[in-house]
PDB file of C-alpha atoms in Angstrom:
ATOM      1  CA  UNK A  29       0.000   0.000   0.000  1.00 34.00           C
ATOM      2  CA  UNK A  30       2.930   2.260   0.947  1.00 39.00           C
ATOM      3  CA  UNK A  31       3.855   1.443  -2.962  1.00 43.00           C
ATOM      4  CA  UNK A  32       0.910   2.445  -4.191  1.00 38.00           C
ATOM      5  CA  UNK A  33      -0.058   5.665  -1.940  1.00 35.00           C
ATOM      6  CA  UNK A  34       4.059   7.026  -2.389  1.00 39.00           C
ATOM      7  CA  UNK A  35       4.079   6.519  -6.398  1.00 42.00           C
ATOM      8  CA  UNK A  36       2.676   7.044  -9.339  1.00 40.00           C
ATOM      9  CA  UNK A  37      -1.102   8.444 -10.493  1.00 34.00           C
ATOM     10  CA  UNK A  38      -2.760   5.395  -8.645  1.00 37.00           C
ATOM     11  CA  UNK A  39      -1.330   6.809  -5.076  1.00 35.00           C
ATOM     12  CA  UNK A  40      -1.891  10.745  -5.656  1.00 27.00           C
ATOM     13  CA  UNK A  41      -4.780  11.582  -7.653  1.00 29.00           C
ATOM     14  CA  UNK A  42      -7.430   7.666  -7.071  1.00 29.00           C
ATOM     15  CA  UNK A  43      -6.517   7.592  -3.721  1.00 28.00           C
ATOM     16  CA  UNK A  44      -3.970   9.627  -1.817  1.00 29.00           C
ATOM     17  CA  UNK A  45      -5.905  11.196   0.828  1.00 28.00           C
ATOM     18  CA  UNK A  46      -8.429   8.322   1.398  1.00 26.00           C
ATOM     19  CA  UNK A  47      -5.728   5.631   2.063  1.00 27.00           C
ATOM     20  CA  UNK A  48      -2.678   7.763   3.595  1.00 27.00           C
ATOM     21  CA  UNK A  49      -4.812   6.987   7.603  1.00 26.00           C
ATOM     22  CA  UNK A  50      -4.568   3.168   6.336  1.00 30.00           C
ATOM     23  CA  UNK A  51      -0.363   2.954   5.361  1.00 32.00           C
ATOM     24  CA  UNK A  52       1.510   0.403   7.172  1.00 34.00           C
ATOM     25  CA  UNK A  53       4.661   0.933   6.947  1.00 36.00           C
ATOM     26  CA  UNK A  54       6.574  -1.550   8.766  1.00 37.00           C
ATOM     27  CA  UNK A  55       7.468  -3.535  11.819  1.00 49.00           C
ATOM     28  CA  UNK A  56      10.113  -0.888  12.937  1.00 57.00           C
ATOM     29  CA  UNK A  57      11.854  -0.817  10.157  1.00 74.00           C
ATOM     30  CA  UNK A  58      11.961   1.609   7.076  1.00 80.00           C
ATOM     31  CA  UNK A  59      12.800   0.998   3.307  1.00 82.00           C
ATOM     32  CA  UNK A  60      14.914   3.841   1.498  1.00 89.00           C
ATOM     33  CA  UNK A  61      14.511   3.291  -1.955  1.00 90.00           C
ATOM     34  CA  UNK A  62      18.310   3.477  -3.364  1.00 94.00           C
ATOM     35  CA  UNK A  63      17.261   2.297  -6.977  1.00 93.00           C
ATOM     36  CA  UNK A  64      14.930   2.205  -9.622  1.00 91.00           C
ATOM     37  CA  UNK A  65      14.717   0.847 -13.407  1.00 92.00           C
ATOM     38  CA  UNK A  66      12.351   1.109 -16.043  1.00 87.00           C
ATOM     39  CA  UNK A  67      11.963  -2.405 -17.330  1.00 82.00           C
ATOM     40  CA  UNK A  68       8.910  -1.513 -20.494  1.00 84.00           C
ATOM     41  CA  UNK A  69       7.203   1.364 -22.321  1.00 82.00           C
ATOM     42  CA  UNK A  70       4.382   0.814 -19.638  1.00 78.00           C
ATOM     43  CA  UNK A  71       6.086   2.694 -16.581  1.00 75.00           C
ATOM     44  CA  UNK A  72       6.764  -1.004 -14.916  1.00 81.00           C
ATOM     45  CA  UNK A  73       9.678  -0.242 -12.559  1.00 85.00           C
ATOM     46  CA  UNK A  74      12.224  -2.482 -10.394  1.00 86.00           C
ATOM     47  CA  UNK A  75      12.504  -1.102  -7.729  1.00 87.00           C
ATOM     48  CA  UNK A  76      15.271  -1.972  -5.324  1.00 93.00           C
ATOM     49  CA  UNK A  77      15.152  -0.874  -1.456  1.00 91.00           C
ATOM     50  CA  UNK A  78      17.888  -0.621   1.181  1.00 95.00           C
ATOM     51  CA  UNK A  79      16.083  -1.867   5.009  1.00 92.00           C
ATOM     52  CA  UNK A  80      18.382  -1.568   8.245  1.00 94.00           C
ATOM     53  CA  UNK A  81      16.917  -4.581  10.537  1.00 95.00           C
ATOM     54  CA  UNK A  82      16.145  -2.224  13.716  1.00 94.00           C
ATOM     55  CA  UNK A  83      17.691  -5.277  16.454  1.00 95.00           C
ATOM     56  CA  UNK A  84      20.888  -5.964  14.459  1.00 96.00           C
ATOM     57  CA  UNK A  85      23.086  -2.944  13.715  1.00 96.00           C
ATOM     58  CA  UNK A  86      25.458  -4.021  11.363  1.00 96.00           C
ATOM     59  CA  UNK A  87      23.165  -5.480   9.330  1.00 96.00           C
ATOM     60  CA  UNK A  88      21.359  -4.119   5.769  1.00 96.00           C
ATOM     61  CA  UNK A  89      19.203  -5.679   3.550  1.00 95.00           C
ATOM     62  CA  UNK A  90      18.683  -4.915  -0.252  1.00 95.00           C
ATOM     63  CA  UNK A  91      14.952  -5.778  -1.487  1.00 90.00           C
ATOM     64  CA  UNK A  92      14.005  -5.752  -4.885  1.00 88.00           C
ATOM     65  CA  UNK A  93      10.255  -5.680  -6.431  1.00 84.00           C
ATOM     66  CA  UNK A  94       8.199  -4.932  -9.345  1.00 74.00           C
ATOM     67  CA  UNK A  95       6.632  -1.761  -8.964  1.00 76.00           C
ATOM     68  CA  UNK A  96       3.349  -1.718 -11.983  1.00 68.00           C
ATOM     69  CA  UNK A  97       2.775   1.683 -13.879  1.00 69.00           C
ATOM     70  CA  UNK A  98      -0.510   3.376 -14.228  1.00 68.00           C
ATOM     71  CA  UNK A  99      -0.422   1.876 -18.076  1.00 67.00           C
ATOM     72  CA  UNK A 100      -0.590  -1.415 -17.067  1.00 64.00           C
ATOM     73  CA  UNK A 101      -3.070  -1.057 -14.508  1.00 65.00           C
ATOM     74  CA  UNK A 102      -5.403   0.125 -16.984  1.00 65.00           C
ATOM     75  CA  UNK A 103      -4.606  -1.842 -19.629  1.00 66.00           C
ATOM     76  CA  UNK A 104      -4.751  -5.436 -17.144  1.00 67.00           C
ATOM     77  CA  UNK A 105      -6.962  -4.216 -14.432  1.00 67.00           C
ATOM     78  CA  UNK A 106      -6.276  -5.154 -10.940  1.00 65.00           C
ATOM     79  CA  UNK A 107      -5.754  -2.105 -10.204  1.00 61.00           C
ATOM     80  CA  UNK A 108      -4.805  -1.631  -6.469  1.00 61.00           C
ATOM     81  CA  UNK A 109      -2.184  -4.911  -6.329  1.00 58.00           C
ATOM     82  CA  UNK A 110       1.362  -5.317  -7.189  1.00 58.00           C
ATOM     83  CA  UNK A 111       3.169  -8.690  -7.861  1.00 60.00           C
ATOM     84  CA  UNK A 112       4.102 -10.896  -5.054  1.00 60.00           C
ATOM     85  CA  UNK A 113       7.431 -11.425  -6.598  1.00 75.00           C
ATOM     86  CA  UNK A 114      10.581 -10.068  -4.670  1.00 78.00           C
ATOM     87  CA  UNK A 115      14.178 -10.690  -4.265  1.00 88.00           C
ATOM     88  CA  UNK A 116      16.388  -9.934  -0.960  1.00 92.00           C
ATOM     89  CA  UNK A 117      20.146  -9.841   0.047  1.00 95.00           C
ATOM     90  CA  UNK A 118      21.038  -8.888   3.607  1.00 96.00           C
ATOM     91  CA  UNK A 119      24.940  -8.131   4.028  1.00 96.00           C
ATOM     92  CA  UNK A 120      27.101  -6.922   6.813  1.00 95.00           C
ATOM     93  CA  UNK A 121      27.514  -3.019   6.807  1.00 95.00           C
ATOM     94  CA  UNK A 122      29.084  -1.973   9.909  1.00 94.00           C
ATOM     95  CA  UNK A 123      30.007  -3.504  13.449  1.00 95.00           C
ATOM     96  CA  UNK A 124      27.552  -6.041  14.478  1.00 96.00           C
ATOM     97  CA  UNK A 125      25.311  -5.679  17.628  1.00 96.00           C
ATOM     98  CA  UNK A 126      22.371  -7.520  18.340  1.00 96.00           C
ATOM     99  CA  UNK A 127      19.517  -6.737  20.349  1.00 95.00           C
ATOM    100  CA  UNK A 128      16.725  -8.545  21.953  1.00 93.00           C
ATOM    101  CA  UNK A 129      15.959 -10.742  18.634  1.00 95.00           C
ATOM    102  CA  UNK A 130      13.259 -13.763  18.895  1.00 94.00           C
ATOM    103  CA  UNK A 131      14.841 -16.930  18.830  1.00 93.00           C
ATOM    104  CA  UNK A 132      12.147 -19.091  18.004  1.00 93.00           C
ATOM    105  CA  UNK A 133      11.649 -21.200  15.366  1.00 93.00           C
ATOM    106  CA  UNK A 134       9.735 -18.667  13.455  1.00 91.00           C
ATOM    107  CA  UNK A 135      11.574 -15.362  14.212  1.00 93.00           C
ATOM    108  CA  UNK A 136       9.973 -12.050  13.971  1.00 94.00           C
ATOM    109  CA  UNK A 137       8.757  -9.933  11.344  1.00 89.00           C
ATOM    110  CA  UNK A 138      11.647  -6.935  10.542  1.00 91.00           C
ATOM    111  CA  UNK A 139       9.738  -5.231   7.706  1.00 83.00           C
ATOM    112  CA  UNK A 140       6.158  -5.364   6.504  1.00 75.00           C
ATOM    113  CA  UNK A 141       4.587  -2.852   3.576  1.00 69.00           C
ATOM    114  CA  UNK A 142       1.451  -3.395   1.704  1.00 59.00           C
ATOM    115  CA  UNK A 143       1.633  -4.243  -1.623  1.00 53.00           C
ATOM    116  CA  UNK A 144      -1.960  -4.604  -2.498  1.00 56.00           C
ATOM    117  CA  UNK A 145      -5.180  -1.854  -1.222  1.00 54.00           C
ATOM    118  CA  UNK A 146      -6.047  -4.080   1.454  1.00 59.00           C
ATOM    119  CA  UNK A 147      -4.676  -7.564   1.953  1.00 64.00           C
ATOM    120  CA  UNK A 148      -1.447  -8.633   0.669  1.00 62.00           C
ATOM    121  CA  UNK A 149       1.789  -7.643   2.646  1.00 69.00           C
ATOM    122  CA  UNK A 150       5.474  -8.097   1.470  1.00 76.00           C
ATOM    123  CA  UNK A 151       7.222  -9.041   4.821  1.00 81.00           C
ATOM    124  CA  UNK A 152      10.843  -9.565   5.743  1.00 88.00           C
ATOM    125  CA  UNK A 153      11.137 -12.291   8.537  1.00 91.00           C
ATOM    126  CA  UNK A 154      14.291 -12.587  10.794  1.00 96.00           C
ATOM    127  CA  UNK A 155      15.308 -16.423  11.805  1.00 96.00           C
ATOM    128  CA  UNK A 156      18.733 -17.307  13.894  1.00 96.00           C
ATOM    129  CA  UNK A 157      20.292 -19.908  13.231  1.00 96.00           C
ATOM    130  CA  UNK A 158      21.759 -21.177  16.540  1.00 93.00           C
ATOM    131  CA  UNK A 159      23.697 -23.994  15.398  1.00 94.00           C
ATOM    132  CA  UNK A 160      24.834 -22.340  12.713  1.00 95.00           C
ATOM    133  CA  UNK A 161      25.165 -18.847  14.184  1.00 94.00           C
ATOM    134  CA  UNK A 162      23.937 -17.594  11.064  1.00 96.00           C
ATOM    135  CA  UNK A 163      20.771 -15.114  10.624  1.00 97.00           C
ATOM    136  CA  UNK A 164      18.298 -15.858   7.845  1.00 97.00           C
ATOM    137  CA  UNK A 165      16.758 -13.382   6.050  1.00 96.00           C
ATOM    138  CA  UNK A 166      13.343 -14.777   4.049  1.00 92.00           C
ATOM    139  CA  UNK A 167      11.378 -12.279   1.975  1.00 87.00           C
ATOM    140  CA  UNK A 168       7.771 -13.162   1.124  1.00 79.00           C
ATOM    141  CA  UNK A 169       4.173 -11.987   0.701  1.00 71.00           C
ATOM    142  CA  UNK A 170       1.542 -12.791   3.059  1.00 64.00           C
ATOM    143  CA  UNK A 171      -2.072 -12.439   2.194  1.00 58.00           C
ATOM    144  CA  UNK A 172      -5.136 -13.689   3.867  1.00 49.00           C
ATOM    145  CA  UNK A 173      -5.909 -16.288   1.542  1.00 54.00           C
ATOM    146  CA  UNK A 174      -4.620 -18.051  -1.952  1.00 61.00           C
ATOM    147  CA  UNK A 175      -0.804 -17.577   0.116  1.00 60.00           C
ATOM    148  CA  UNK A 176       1.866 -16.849  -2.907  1.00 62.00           C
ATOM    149  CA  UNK A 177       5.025 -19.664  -2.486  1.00 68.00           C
ATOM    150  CA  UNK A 178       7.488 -16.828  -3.892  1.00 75.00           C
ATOM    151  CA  UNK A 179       9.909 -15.788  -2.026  1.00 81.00           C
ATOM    152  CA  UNK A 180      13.146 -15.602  -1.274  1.00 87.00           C
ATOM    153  CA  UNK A 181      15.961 -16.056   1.516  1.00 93.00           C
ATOM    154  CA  UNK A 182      19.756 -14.538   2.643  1.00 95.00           C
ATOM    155  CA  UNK A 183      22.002 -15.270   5.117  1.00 97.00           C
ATOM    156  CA  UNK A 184      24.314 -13.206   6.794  1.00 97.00           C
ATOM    157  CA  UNK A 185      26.905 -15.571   9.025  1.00 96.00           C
ATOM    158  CA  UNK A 186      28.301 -14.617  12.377  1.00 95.00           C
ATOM    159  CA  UNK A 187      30.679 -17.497  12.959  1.00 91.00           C
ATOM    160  CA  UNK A 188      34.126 -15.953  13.746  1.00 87.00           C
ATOM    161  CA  UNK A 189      32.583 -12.365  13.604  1.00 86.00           C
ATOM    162  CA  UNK A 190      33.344 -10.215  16.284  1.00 86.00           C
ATOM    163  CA  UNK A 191      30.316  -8.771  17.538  1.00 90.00           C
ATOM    164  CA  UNK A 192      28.390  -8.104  20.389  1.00 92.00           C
ATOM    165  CA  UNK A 193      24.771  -9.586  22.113  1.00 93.00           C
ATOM    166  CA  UNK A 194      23.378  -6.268  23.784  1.00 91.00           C
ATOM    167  CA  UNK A 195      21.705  -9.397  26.271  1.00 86.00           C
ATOM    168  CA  UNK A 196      24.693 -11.279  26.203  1.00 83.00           C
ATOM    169  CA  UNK A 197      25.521 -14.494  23.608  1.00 83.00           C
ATOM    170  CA  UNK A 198      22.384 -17.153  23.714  1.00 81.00           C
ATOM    171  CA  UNK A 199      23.649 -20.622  25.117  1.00 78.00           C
TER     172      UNK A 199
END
């Protein structure tokens, strides 16, 4: 939704104003869009996006999506949903700390924006990887029902890294 509000006809002129009280922008993290590229004659855009996971300093993460122009919205309808398709790379920047970070199986959600009016969500989970001492990065969509199996995941290792656990090194 973010998409869709910050870009393009769709967002300003069909529904700007209506929407903006709706945007859900993330699960403490921001994007910073740090590339774009025209892929057709139809305003269709790549759009790539640089997200700092808010518990691990350190740590950045490059996601990459296809952003529909206003041409092909009216030409194939559907109006008010992007592509579930995305690509993600998350790469050590900086001096690693991490924070409190959930260790479960299913880690926590780092980034979240809509990419559809209502419904569908592109999300960036956060998994650790004890025995590996790795964290996973998996980028996906989520939508209430007919879930999308595109996605995709990145690793950033920490064995041998010297870093720091703000809540000290899990056993």
């Amino acid at each position: 939704m973010r998409r869709l509000i910050g870009r393009g006809l769709i967002g300003r002129k069909l529904i700007g104003g209506v929407l903006a009280a709706c945007v859900v922008l993330g699960a403490g993290a921001a994007a910073a869009e740090v590339g774009k590229v025209g892929v057709d004659w139809l305003g269709n855009d790549i759009i790539v996006e640089a997200i700092k996971d808010p518990k691990v300093e350190g740590v950045t993460c490059h996601v990459s999506y296809f952003d529909r122009g206003i041409i092909d919205r009216l030409h194939k309808g559907n109006w008010f949903e992007d592509p579930s398709d995305s690509s993600i790379s998350c790469r050590q920047t900086g001096p690693i700390t991490i924070g409190d970070i959930d260790m479960s199986e299913g880690g926590e959600e780092v980034f979240k924006q809509g990419i559809s009016l209502i419904w569908k969500k592109q999300v960036v989970n956060r998994i650790y990887d004890k025995a590996n001492e790795t964290l996973i990065y998996l980028s996906h969509s989520r939508q209430v029902q007919n879930g999308s199996a595109k996605m995709s995941v990145t690793t950033v290792p920490l064995y041998g890294q010297n870093m720091v656990w703000s809540k000290g090194k899990p056993q």
